[in-house]
CSV table of C-alpha atoms and ligand atoms in Angstrom, one decimal:
chain,number,residue,atom,x,y,z
R,1,MET,CA,13.6,12.9,6.5
R,2,ARG,CA,13.2,15.9,8.8
R,3,LEU,CA,11.5,14.9,12.0
R,4,SER,CA,9.5,18.1,12.1
R,5,ARG,CA,7.8,17.0,9.0
R,6,TYR,CA,7.5,13.3,9.7
R,7,PHE,CA,4.7,11.4,11.5
R,8,LEU,CA,6.3,9.7,14.5
R,9,PRO,CA,3.7,9.6,17.3
R,10,VAL,CA,6.0,8.3,20.1
R,11,LEU,CA,4.4,7.4,23.5
R,12,LYS,CA,6.1,8.4,26.7
R,13,GLU,CA,4.2,5.9,28.9
R,14,ASN,CA,4.4,2.2,28.6
R,15,PRO,CA,1.1,0.9,27.1
R,16,SER,CA,-0.6,-1.4,29.6
R,17,GLU,CA,-1.8,-3.9,27.0
R,18,ALA,CA,1.8,-4.8,25.9
R,19,GLN,CA,3.2,-7.8,27.7
R,20,ILE,CA,6.4,-8.2,25.8
R,21,VAL,CA,9.2,-5.8,25.0
R,22,SER,CA,8.8,-5.8,21.2
R,23,HIS,CA,5.1,-5.0,21.4
R,24,ARG,CA,5.8,-2.3,23.9
R,25,TYR,CA,8.5,-0.7,21.8
R,26,MET,CA,6.5,-0.9,18.6
R,27,LEU,CA,3.7,1.0,20.2
R,28,ARG,CA,5.9,3.4,22.0
R,29,ALA,CA,8.0,4.1,18.9
R,30,GLY,CA,4.9,4.9,16.9
R,31,MET,CA,5.3,2.0,14.5
R,32,ILE,CA,1.9,0.4,14.8
R,33,LYS,CA,-1.6,1.1,16.1
R,34,GLN,CA,-4.1,-1.6,16.9
R,35,SER,CA,-7.3,-1.3,15.0
R,36,ALA,CA,-9.0,-4.5,16.3
R,37,ALA,CA,-7.7,-7.5,18.2
R,38,GLY,CA,-4.7,-8.8,16.3
R,39,ILE,CA,-5.1,-6.3,13.5
R,40,TYR,CA,-2.8,-3.3,13.1
R,41,SER,CA,-2.3,-0.2,11.1
R,42,TRP,CA,1.3,0.2,10.1
R,43,LEU,CA,2.3,3.8,10.9
R,44,PRO,CA,5.2,5.3,8.8
R,45,LEU,CA,8.1,4.0,10.9
R,46,GLY,CA,6.7,0.5,11.2
R,47,PHE,CA,5.8,0.4,7.5
R,48,LYS,CA,9.3,1.4,6.6
R,49,VAL,CA,10.8,-1.5,8.5
R,50,LEU,CA,8.2,-3.9,7.1
R,51,LYS,CA,9.1,-2.9,3.5
R,52,LYS,CA,12.9,-3.3,4.2
R,53,ILE,CA,12.2,-6.8,5.5
R,54,GLU,CA,10.0,-7.5,2.5
R,55,THR,CA,12.7,-6.3,0.2
R,56,ILE,CA,15.3,-8.6,1.7
R,57,VAL,CA,12.9,-11.5,1.3
R,58,HIS,CA,12.2,-10.6,-2.3
R,59,GLU,CA,15.9,-10.2,-3.2
R,60,GLU,CA,16.8,-13.6,-1.6
R,61,GLN,CA,13.9,-15.4,-3.2
R,62,MET,CA,14.7,-14.1,-6.6
R,63,ARG,CA,18.4,-14.9,-6.1
R,64,ALA,CA,17.4,-18.5,-5.5
R,65,GLY,CA,15.4,-18.5,-8.8
R,66,HIS,CA,11.9,-18.2,-7.3
R,67,ILE,CA,9.4,-16.2,-9.2
R,68,PRO,CA,7.4,-13.4,-7.6
R,69,MET,CA,3.7,-12.9,-8.2
R,70,LEU,CA,0.6,-11.8,-6.3
R,71,MET,CA,-2.6,-13.7,-5.4
R,72,PRO,CA,-5.6,-12.1,-3.8
R,73,THR,CA,-6.5,-12.1,-0.1
R,74,LEU,CA,-10.1,-13.2,-0.6
R,75,GLN,CA,-10.6,-16.6,-2.1
R,76,SER,CA,-13.6,-18.6,-3.2
R,77,ALA,CA,-14.4,-21.5,-0.9
R,78,ASP,CA,-14.8,-23.9,-3.8
R,79,LEU,CA,-11.2,-24.9,-4.1
R,80,TRP,CA,-11.0,-25.5,-0.4
R,81,LYS,CA,-14.0,-27.8,-0.6
R,82,GLU,CA,-12.3,-29.6,-3.4
R,83,SER,CA,-9.1,-30.2,-1.3
R,84,GLY,CA,-11.1,-31.1,1.8
R,85,ARG,CA,-9.5,-28.3,3.9
R,86,TYR,CA,-12.7,-26.2,4.0
R,87,ASP,CA,-13.9,-28.3,6.9
R,88,ASP,CA,-10.5,-29.3,8.3
R,89,TYR,CA,-9.3,-25.7,8.8
R,90,GLY,CA,-11.9,-25.0,11.5
R,91,GLN,CA,-12.5,-21.7,13.2
R,92,GLU,CA,-9.1,-20.2,12.3
R,93,MET,CA,-10.5,-19.6,8.9
R,94,LEU,CA,-12.5,-16.4,8.4
R,95,ARG,CA,-15.5,-17.3,6.3
R,96,ILE,CA,-17.4,-14.6,4.5
R,97,SER,CA,-20.3,-14.8,2.1
R,98,ASP,CA,-20.7,-12.3,-0.7
R,99,ARG,CA,-24.0,-10.6,-1.9
R,100,HIS,CA,-24.9,-13.6,-3.9
R,101,GLY,CA,-24.5,-15.9,-0.9
R,102,ARG,CA,-21.4,-17.5,-2.3
R,103,ASP,CA,-18.9,-18.9,0.3
R,104,MET,CA,-15.7,-16.9,0.4
R,105,LEU,CA,-12.8,-16.8,2.8
R,106,TYR,CA,-9.9,-14.6,3.7
R,107,GLY,CA,-6.9,-16.7,2.8
R,108,PRO,CA,-4.9,-18.2,5.7
R,109,THR,CA,-2.5,-19.7,3.2
R,110,ASN,CA,-2.5,-20.4,-0.6
R,111,GLU,CA,-1.8,-24.0,-1.4
R,112,GLU,CA,-5.2,-24.5,-3.1
R,113,LEU,CA,-5.1,-21.3,-5.1
R,114,ILE,CA,-1.6,-21.8,-6.4
R,115,THR,CA,-2.3,-25.4,-7.3
R,116,ASP,CA,-5.3,-24.3,-9.3
R,117,ILE,CA,-3.2,-21.8,-11.2
R,118,PHE,CA,-0.7,-24.5,-11.9
R,119,ARG,CA,-3.2,-27.1,-13.1
R,120,SER,CA,-4.7,-24.4,-15.4
R,121,HIS,CA,-1.5,-23.6,-17.1
R,122,VAL,CA,1.1,-26.3,-16.7
R,123,GLY,CA,0.8,-29.8,-18.1
R,124,SER,CA,4.3,-30.9,-19.0
R,125,TYR,CA,7.6,-31.8,-17.2
R,126,LYS,CA,9.2,-29.4,-19.7
R,127,ASP,CA,7.8,-26.4,-17.6
R,128,LEU,CA,9.4,-27.7,-14.4
R,129,PRO,CA,11.0,-27.1,-12.0
R,130,LEU,CA,8.9,-24.1,-11.0
R,131,THR,CA,8.7,-22.1,-7.8
R,132,LEU,CA,6.3,-19.3,-7.5
R,133,TYR,CA,5.9,-17.1,-4.4
R,134,HIS,CA,4.1,-14.0,-3.2
R,135,ILE,CA,4.1,-11.7,-0.2
R,136,GLN,CA,0.5,-11.1,0.9
R,137,TRP,CA,-1.7,-10.4,3.9
R,138,LYS,CA,-3.1,-13.5,5.5
R,139,PHE,CA,-5.9,-13.9,8.1
R,140,ARG,CA,-6.1,-16.6,10.7
R,141,ASP,CA,-8.7,-16.1,13.4
R,142,GLU,CA,-6.4,-17.0,16.2
R,143,ILE,CA,-8.1,-17.8,19.5
R,144,ARG,CA,-5.5,-15.7,21.4
R,145,PRO,CA,-4.0,-13.0,19.2
R,146,ARG,CA,-1.3,-11.5,21.4
R,147,PHE,CA,2.1,-9.9,21.6
R,148,GLY,CA,1.4,-7.4,18.9
R,149,VAL,CA,2.5,-8.4,15.4
R,150,MET,CA,4.0,-11.6,16.8
R,151,ARG,CA,0.7,-13.5,16.8
R,152,GLY,CA,-1.7,-11.3,14.8
R,153,ARG,CA,-4.9,-12.3,13.2
R,154,GLU,CA,-4.0,-10.3,10.0
R,155,PHE,CA,-0.3,-10.8,9.2
R,156,TYR,CA,2.0,-10.4,6.3
R,157,MET,CA,3.6,-13.6,5.0
R,158,LYS,CA,5.8,-14.7,2.2
R,159,ASP,CA,4.5,-18.0,0.9
R,160,GLY,CA,6.2,-19.9,-1.9
R,161,TYR,CA,5.3,-23.1,-3.6
R,162,ASN,CA,7.5,-25.4,-5.6
R,163,PHE,CA,6.3,-27.8,-8.3
R,164,ASP,CA,8.6,-30.7,-9.4
R,165,LEU,CA,8.3,-33.8,-11.4
R,166,THR,CA,9.9,-36.1,-8.8
R,167,LYS,CA,10.4,-36.3,-5.1
R,168,GLU,CA,14.2,-35.8,-5.5
R,169,ASP,CA,13.6,-32.6,-7.4
R,170,ALA,CA,11.1,-31.4,-4.8
R,171,LEU,CA,13.6,-32.1,-2.1
R,172,HIS,CA,16.2,-30.0,-3.9
R,173,ALA,CA,13.6,-27.2,-3.9
R,174,TYR,CA,13.2,-27.8,-0.1
R,175,ASN,CA,17.0,-27.5,0.4
R,176,ARG,CA,17.2,-24.4,-1.8
R,177,HIS,CA,14.6,-22.8,0.4
R,178,LEU,CA,16.5,-23.6,3.5
R,179,VAL,CA,19.6,-22.0,2.1
R,180,SER,CA,17.7,-18.9,0.9
R,181,TYR,CA,16.0,-18.5,4.3
R,182,LEU,CA,19.4,-18.8,6.2
R,183,ARG,CA,20.7,-15.9,4.0
R,184,SER,CA,17.5,-13.8,4.4
R,185,TYR,CA,17.5,-14.0,8.2
R,186,GLU,CA,21.2,-13.3,8.5
R,187,ARG,CA,20.8,-10.2,6.3
R,188,MET,CA,18.2,-9.0,8.9
R,189,GLY,CA,20.8,-9.4,11.7
R,190,LEU,CA,19.1,-12.6,13.0
R,191,GLN,CA,20.2,-16.0,13.9
R,192,ALA,CA,17.3,-18.3,13.0
R,193,ILE,CA,17.9,-22.0,13.6
R,194,PRO,CA,16.2,-24.6,11.5
R,195,MET,CA,14.6,-27.2,13.7
R,196,ARG,CA,12.7,-30.4,13.0
R,197,ALA,CA,9.0,-29.6,13.3
R,198,ASP,CA,5.5,-30.9,12.8
R,199,GLY,CA,3.4,-30.4,9.6
R,200,GLY,CA,0.2,-29.1,11.3
R,201,PRO,CA,-2.7,-28.3,9.0
R,202,ILE,CA,-0.3,-27.8,6.0
R,203,GLY,CA,0.6,-31.5,6.2
R,204,GLY,CA,3.7,-33.5,5.3
R,205,ASP,CA,6.3,-34.9,7.7
R,206,TYR,CA,9.3,-33.3,6.0
R,207,THR,CA,9.3,-29.9,7.6
R,208,HIS,CA,11.6,-27.5,9.4
R,209,GLU,CA,10.8,-24.4,11.4
R,210,PHE,CA,13.2,-21.5,11.7
R,211,LEU,CA,13.5,-20.3,15.3
R,212,VAL,CA,14.9,-17.2,16.8
R,213,LEU,CA,15.9,-17.8,20.4
R,214,ALA,CA,14.1,-15.5,22.8
R,215,ASP,CA,12.7,-15.9,26.3
R,216,THR,CA,9.4,-14.6,25.1
R,217,GLY,CA,9.1,-17.1,22.3
R,218,GLU,CA,5.9,-19.2,22.1
R,219,SER,CA,7.7,-22.4,21.2
R,220,GLU,CA,9.7,-24.6,23.5
R,221,VAL,CA,12.8,-25.8,21.8
R,222,PHE,CA,15.5,-28.4,22.5
R,223,TYR,CA,18.9,-28.2,20.8
R,224,ASP,CA,22.6,-28.9,20.8
R,225,SER,CA,24.3,-25.6,21.6
R,226,ALA,CA,26.7,-26.4,18.7
R,227,VAL,CA,24.0,-25.2,16.3
R,228,THR,CA,24.4,-21.7,17.5
R,229,ASP,CA,28.0,-21.6,16.3
R,230,LEU,CA,26.9,-22.0,12.6
R,231,THR,CA,26.6,-19.0,10.3
R,232,PHE,CA,26.0,-18.9,6.6
R,233,GLY,CA,28.1,-15.7,6.1
R,234,ASP,CA,28.8,-14.5,2.6
R,235,ARG,CA,29.7,-17.8,1.1
R,236,ALA,CA,28.8,-18.2,-2.6
R,237,ILE,CA,26.3,-20.8,-3.4
R,238,ASP,CA,25.0,-22.1,-6.7
R,239,TYR,CA,21.3,-22.6,-6.1
R,240,ASP,CA,21.1,-25.0,-9.0
R,241,SER,CA,23.7,-27.3,-7.4
R,242,VAL,CA,21.9,-30.2,-5.7
R,243,GLU,CA,25.2,-31.1,-3.9
R,244,GLN,CA,25.8,-27.6,-2.6
R,245,CYS,CA,22.2,-27.1,-1.3
R,246,GLN,CA,22.2,-30.5,0.2
R,247,GLY,CA,25.5,-29.9,1.9
R,248,VAL,CA,24.2,-26.7,3.6
R,249,LEU,CA,21.1,-28.5,4.7
R,250,GLU,CA,23.2,-31.3,6.2
R,251,GLU,CA,25.5,-28.8,7.9
R,252,PHE,CA,22.7,-26.9,9.5
R,253,THR,CA,20.3,-29.7,10.4
R,254,SER,CA,22.5,-32.7,11.4
R,255,LYS,CA,22.8,-31.6,15.1
R,256,TYR,CA,19.9,-32.0,17.4
R,257,ALA,CA,17.4,-29.1,17.1
R,258,ARG,CA,13.7,-29.8,17.5
R,259,THR,CA,10.5,-28.1,18.6
R,260,ASP,CA,8.5,-29.7,21.4
R,261,GLU,CA,6.1,-31.4,18.9
R,262,THR,CA,8.9,-33.6,17.5
R,263,HIS,CA,11.2,-33.7,20.6
R,264,ASP,CA,12.7,-37.1,21.3
R,265,GLU,CA,14.1,-37.3,24.8
R,266,ALA,CA,16.2,-40.4,24.1
R,267,LEU,CA,17.9,-38.9,21.1
R,268,PHE,CA,18.4,-35.6,22.9
R,269,ASN,CA,20.2,-37.5,25.7
R,270,GLU,CA,22.8,-38.6,23.2
R,271,VAL,CA,23.9,-34.9,22.9
R,272,PRO,CA,26.8,-34.3,25.4
R,273,GLU,CA,25.2,-32.9,28.6
R,274,GLU,CA,27.0,-29.6,28.6
R,275,ARG,CA,25.7,-28.8,25.1
R,276,ARG,CA,22.0,-29.7,25.8
R,277,ARG,CA,19.8,-26.7,25.8
R,278,VAL,CA,16.1,-26.2,26.5
R,279,ALA,CA,14.9,-22.8,25.6
R,280,ARG,CA,12.2,-20.7,24.0
R,281,GLY,CA,12.0,-19.5,20.4
R,282,ILE,CA,10.0,-17.4,18.0
R,283,GLU,CA,9.1,-19.2,14.8
R,284,VAL,CA,9.9,-16.9,11.9
R,285,GLY,CA,9.5,-19.4,9.0
R,286,GLN,CA,8.6,-22.9,8.0
R,287,ILE,CA,9.4,-25.1,5.0
R,288,PHE,CA,7.4,-28.1,4.0
R,289,TYR,CA,7.7,-30.9,1.5
R,290,PHE,CA,4.2,-32.6,1.3
R,291,GLY,CA,4.6,-34.6,-1.9
R,292,THR,CA,1.3,-35.0,-3.9
R,293,LYS,CA,-1.2,-34.1,-1.1
R,294,TYR,CA,-2.7,-31.1,-3.0
R,295,SER,CA,-1.9,-32.1,-6.5
R,296,GLU,CA,-3.8,-35.4,-6.1
R,297,ALA,CA,-6.7,-33.7,-4.3
R,298,LEU,CA,-7.0,-31.0,-7.1
R,299,GLY,CA,-5.8,-33.1,-10.0
R,300,ALA,CA,-2.6,-31.2,-10.8
R,301,ASN,CA,-0.9,-33.6,-13.1
R,302,VAL,CA,2.1,-33.3,-15.4
R,303,GLN,CA,3.2,-35.4,-18.3
R,304,GLY,CA,6.6,-37.0,-17.7
R,305,PRO,CA,9.3,-37.7,-20.4
R,306,ASP,CA,7.8,-41.2,-20.8
R,307,GLY,CA,4.4,-39.6,-21.7
R,308,LYS,CA,2.8,-40.7,-18.5
R,309,GLN,CA,0.7,-38.4,-16.3
R,310,SER,CA,1.5,-38.1,-12.7
R,311,PRO,CA,0.6,-35.7,-9.8
R,312,VAL,CA,3.2,-33.0,-9.4
R,313,HIS,CA,5.4,-33.0,-6.2
R,314,MET,CA,5.0,-29.9,-4.1
R,315,GLY,CA,6.2,-28.1,-1.1
R,316,SER,CA,5.3,-24.8,0.5
R,317,HIS,CA,7.6,-22.4,2.3
R,318,GLY,CA,6.6,-19.5,4.5
R,319,ILE,CA,8.3,-16.5,6.2
R,320,GLY,CA,6.5,-14.5,8.8
R,321,VAL,CA,7.3,-11.1,7.4
R,322,SER,CA,5.3,-9.0,9.9
R,323,ARG,CA,6.2,-11.3,12.8
R,324,LEU,CA,9.9,-10.7,12.0
R,325,LEU,CA,9.7,-7.1,13.2
R,326,GLY,CA,8.7,-8.4,16.7
R,327,ALA,CA,11.4,-11.1,16.5
R,328,ILE,CA,14.1,-8.7,15.6
R,329,ILE,CA,13.2,-6.4,18.4
R,330,GLU,CA,13.0,-9.2,20.9
R,331,ALA,CA,16.5,-10.2,19.8
R,332,SER,CA,17.9,-6.7,19.7
R,333,HIS,CA,17.0,-4.0,22.3
R,334,ASP,CA,18.0,-2.6,25.6
R,335,ASP,CA,16.1,-0.7,28.3
R,336,LYS,CA,16.1,2.5,26.3
R,337,GLY,CA,14.5,1.0,23.2
R,338,ILE,CA,15.1,-0.8,20.0
R,339,ILE,CA,18.5,-1.4,18.4
R,340,TRP,CA,17.9,-2.0,14.7
R,341,PRO,CA,20.4,-4.2,12.8
R,342,GLU,CA,21.9,-2.2,9.8
R,343,GLY,CA,20.1,-4.5,7.3
R,344,VAL,CA,16.6,-3.4,8.3
R,345,THR,CA,16.9,-0.1,10.1
R,346,PRO,CA,14.2,2.4,9.0
R,347,PHE,CA,16.7,5.2,8.7
R,348,HIS,CA,20.4,4.7,8.3
R,349,CYS,CA,21.5,7.3,10.8
R,350,GLY,CA,20.0,10.0,13.1
R,351,ILE,CA,21.2,13.6,13.1
R,352,VAL,CA,20.6,15.4,16.4
R,353,ASN,CA,21.0,19.1,16.4
R,354,LEU,CA,21.7,20.2,20.0
R,355,LYS,CA,20.9,23.8,19.3
R,356,GLN,CA,18.2,24.2,16.8
R,357,GLY,CA,18.2,27.8,15.6
R,358,ASP,CA,21.9,28.3,16.0
R,359,GLY,CA,23.1,29.3,12.5
R,360,GLU,CA,26.3,27.3,12.5
R,361,ALA,CA,24.7,24.1,14.0
R,362,ASP,CA,21.8,24.3,11.6
R,363,ALA,CA,24.1,24.7,8.6
R,364,ALA,CA,26.3,21.8,9.7
R,365,CYS,CA,23.3,19.5,10.1
R,366,GLU,CA,21.9,20.6,6.7
R,367,SER,CA,25.2,19.8,5.1
R,368,LEU,CA,25.5,16.4,6.8
R,369,TYR,CA,21.9,15.7,5.7
R,370,GLU,CA,22.8,16.6,2.1
R,371,ALA,CA,26.0,14.5,2.1
R,372,LEU,CA,24.3,11.4,3.5
R,373,THR,CA,21.4,11.7,1.1
R,374,ALA,CA,23.7,12.2,-1.8
R,375,ALA,CA,25.5,8.9,-0.8
R,376,GLY,CA,22.2,7.1,-1.2
R,377,LEU,CA,21.4,6.9,2.5
R,378,GLU,CA,18.4,8.0,4.4
R,379,PRO,CA,19.1,10.1,7.5
R,380,LEU,CA,16.5,11.1,10.1
R,381,TYR,CA,17.3,14.7,11.1
R,382,ASP,CA,15.8,15.8,14.5
R,383,ASP,CA,15.3,19.4,13.7
R,384,ARG,CA,12.7,20.1,16.3
R,385,LYS,CA,13.1,22.8,18.9
R,386,GLU,CA,13.4,20.3,21.8
R,387,ARG,CA,15.7,19.7,24.7
R,388,ALA,CA,18.7,17.5,23.9
R,389,GLY,CA,17.6,14.9,26.4
R,390,GLY,CA,14.2,14.5,24.7
R,391,LYS,CA,15.9,14.2,21.3
R,392,PHE,CA,18.3,11.5,22.6
R,393,ALA,CA,15.5,9.6,24.2
R,394,THR,CA,13.5,9.5,20.9
R,395,MET,CA,16.6,8.4,18.9
R,396,ASP,CA,17.3,5.7,21.5
R,397,LEU,CA,13.7,4.5,21.5
R,398,ILE,CA,13.4,4.2,17.7
R,399,GLY,CA,16.8,2.5,17.6
R,400,LEU,CA,18.7,3.9,14.6
R,401,PRO,CA,22.1,2.1,14.8
R,402,TRP,CA,24.1,5.3,14.3
R,403,ARG,CA,23.7,8.9,15.5
R,404,ILE,CA,25.5,12.0,14.7
R,405,THR,CA,25.3,14.7,17.3
R,406,VAL,CA,26.0,18.3,16.3
R,407,GLY,CA,26.5,21.2,18.7
R,408,PRO,CA,28.1,24.6,18.7
R,409,ARG,CA,30.8,23.5,21.1
R,410,GLY,CA,32.0,20.6,18.9
R,411,LEU,CA,31.8,22.7,15.8
R,412,LYS,CA,34.2,25.2,17.3
R,413,ASN,CA,36.8,22.4,17.2
R,414,GLY,CA,35.5,21.2,13.8
R,415,VAL,CA,34.0,18.0,15.1
R,416,VAL,CA,30.7,16.2,15.5
R,417,GLU,CA,30.0,13.1,17.6
R,418,LEU,CA,29.3,9.7,16.0
R,419,THR,CA,27.6,7.3,18.4
R,420,SER,CA,26.8,3.6,18.1
R,421,ARG,CA,23.4,2.7,19.4
R,422,ARG,CA,24.6,-0.8,20.1
R,423,SER,CA,27.8,-0.2,22.1
R,424,GLY,CA,26.9,3.3,23.2
R,425,GLU,CA,30.5,4.4,22.3
R,426,SER,CA,31.1,7.8,20.8
R,427,GLU,CA,33.9,9.3,18.8
R,428,GLU,CA,34.6,12.8,17.7
R,429,LEU,CA,35.2,13.2,14.0
R,430,SER,CA,35.1,15.9,11.3
R,431,PRO,CA,31.6,16.0,9.7
R,432,GLU,CA,33.2,14.6,6.5
R,433,ALA,CA,34.9,11.7,8.3
R,434,ALA,CA,31.6,10.9,10.1
R,435,VAL,CA,29.7,10.7,6.7
R,436,GLN,CA,32.5,8.6,5.3
R,437,LYS,CA,32.4,6.1,8.2
R,438,ILE,CA,28.6,5.7,7.8
R,439,VAL,CA,28.9,5.2,4.1
R,440,GLU,CA,31.5,2.5,4.7
R,441,ILE,CA,29.3,0.8,7.3
R,442,TYR,CA,26.4,0.5,4.9
R,443,ALA,CA,28.5,-0.5,1.9
R,444,ASN,CA,27.9,-4.1,3.1
R,445,HIS,CA,24.2,-3.8,3.6
R,446,GLN,CA,21.1,-3.1,1.6
R,447,THR,CA,21.0,0.6,1.2
R,448,GLY,CA,17.9,1.0,-0.9
R,449,ARG,CA,15.6,3.9,-0.1
R,450,GLY,CA,12.7,3.0,2.1
R,451,PHE,CA,9.2,4.2,1.6
T,501,5CA,N1,1.6,-22.4,3.6
T,501,5CA,C1,2.7,-22.6,4.6
T,501,5CA,C2,4.0,-22.1,4.1
T,501,5CA,S1,3.9,-21.1,2.8
T,501,5CA,C3,2.3,-21.9,5.9
T,501,5CA,O1,1.3,-21.2,6.0
T,501,5CA,N2,3.2,-22.0,6.9
T,501,5CA,S2,3.0,-21.4,8.4
T,501,5CA,O2,1.7,-21.7,8.9
T,501,5CA,O3,4.1,-22.0,9.1
T,501,5CA,O4,3.2,-19.9,8.3
T,501,5CA,C4,4.4,-19.3,7.9
T,501,5CA,C5,5.0,-18.3,8.9
T,501,5CA,O5,4.0,-17.3,9.1
T,501,5CA,C6,5.2,-18.9,10.3
T,501,5CA,O6,6.5,-19.5,10.3
T,501,5CA,C7,5.1,-17.6,11.1
T,501,5CA,O7,6.4,-17.0,11.1
T,501,5CA,C8,4.1,-16.8,10.4
T,501,5CA,N3,2.8,-16.8,11.1
T,501,5CA,C9,2.0,-17.8,11.2
T,501,5CA,N4,0.9,-17.4,11.9
T,501,5CA,C10,1.1,-16.1,12.3
T,501,5CA,C11,0.3,-15.2,13.0
T,501,5CA,N5,-0.8,-15.5,13.6
T,501,5CA,N6,0.9,-13.9,13.2
T,501,5CA,C12,2.0,-13.6,12.6
T,501,5CA,N7,2.8,-14.4,11.9
T,501,5CA,C13,2.3,-15.7,11.7
């Protein structure tokens, strides 16, 4: 993309409404624009990152054997009346009536709808196990929408639902989700710690939240610092293996790590004092096993091998896709702007032309642009007639992890400068070597073209 042809409405001033750094940088970098309290338009740069995060979530869900689909945002109230949650959900649910006076709502989640789909089409254990998921906009009329996309009213969420014959099978699905979530967050450059949590309006007492540690997080968390040493890495896992998934769950959840709702001071005090941590975290996902709560309410039964009918065992599993943008920025920024992890960066590399209009500099930038594009990468070329300082400030603000700087002086010696946004370190390389290095860096990351 050539910056002169892109739509990147960056702001010079700090917007006064933004209280936390991720909100401030998302507004300043021209990623989002508020349209009403807690409701945002996703401008091109923000949309691009949103789609990259969504792609990682899809890839990891499908890798775990979960099946993508799409349910609507607007739902009929009937199913919610059947499950009893129409009244329970309270004011967080946005209720609408259509022209015929029928009660509708903007879905805050989809347990009812998916259970209805299931009961209409599945009646036998032979069709199990089954996990369906979608990534769709949700609406919750939060009392205090704040911090930008972090606590929105309209937000983008992956929600998945498993259907199993027995509790044991459903717990395997739970463990499988935990593994797939660990992988997803790590691909986004995040450490998200599974913590014992509370079921809330979804229900069930078997639930973990995934938290990214950050001072601006809304949740108070208590944990054994040993949990922060754990990484999933690139280990191979067979998602069908009950033992392997169970093993990962045990490894990642056996140490003390709880949100304030489930915190137990006596148990916490058993952790050696030097490892006890009280901190804040951002909840980027939650998994639940709730047994037959919805299948009993909605009559979703399956016939077992013995011919008997029984309510199907279910769980639901959510990832806050739009919230993740805020969480990643909270975890990865400095005073100049965002620092995107390679896995989710909107563009793989910036190209800054120090002397736009200089024949040699322009030609060198064009050929870098061509070479990176031919390698399947997306560079952002700042081809504007602007001062170098302004170009650097924009690149630093929008946070591309790598920048190639091209100027007549370097070109005389056959070199360009490759700079890491994270470390700030630069090295001089031939243009070919710079391209080669960037290609190698991204060989280990998702390099799909963005939107
Ligand atoms: N049905 C279940 C799982 S599919 C469910 O709704 N779970 S949830 O309530 O925990 O939401 C899942 C994730 O969505 C949360 O972990 C959080 O990351 C994100 N989320 C929830 N509310 C908001 C909000 N108001 N703004 C942005 N993200 C949110």
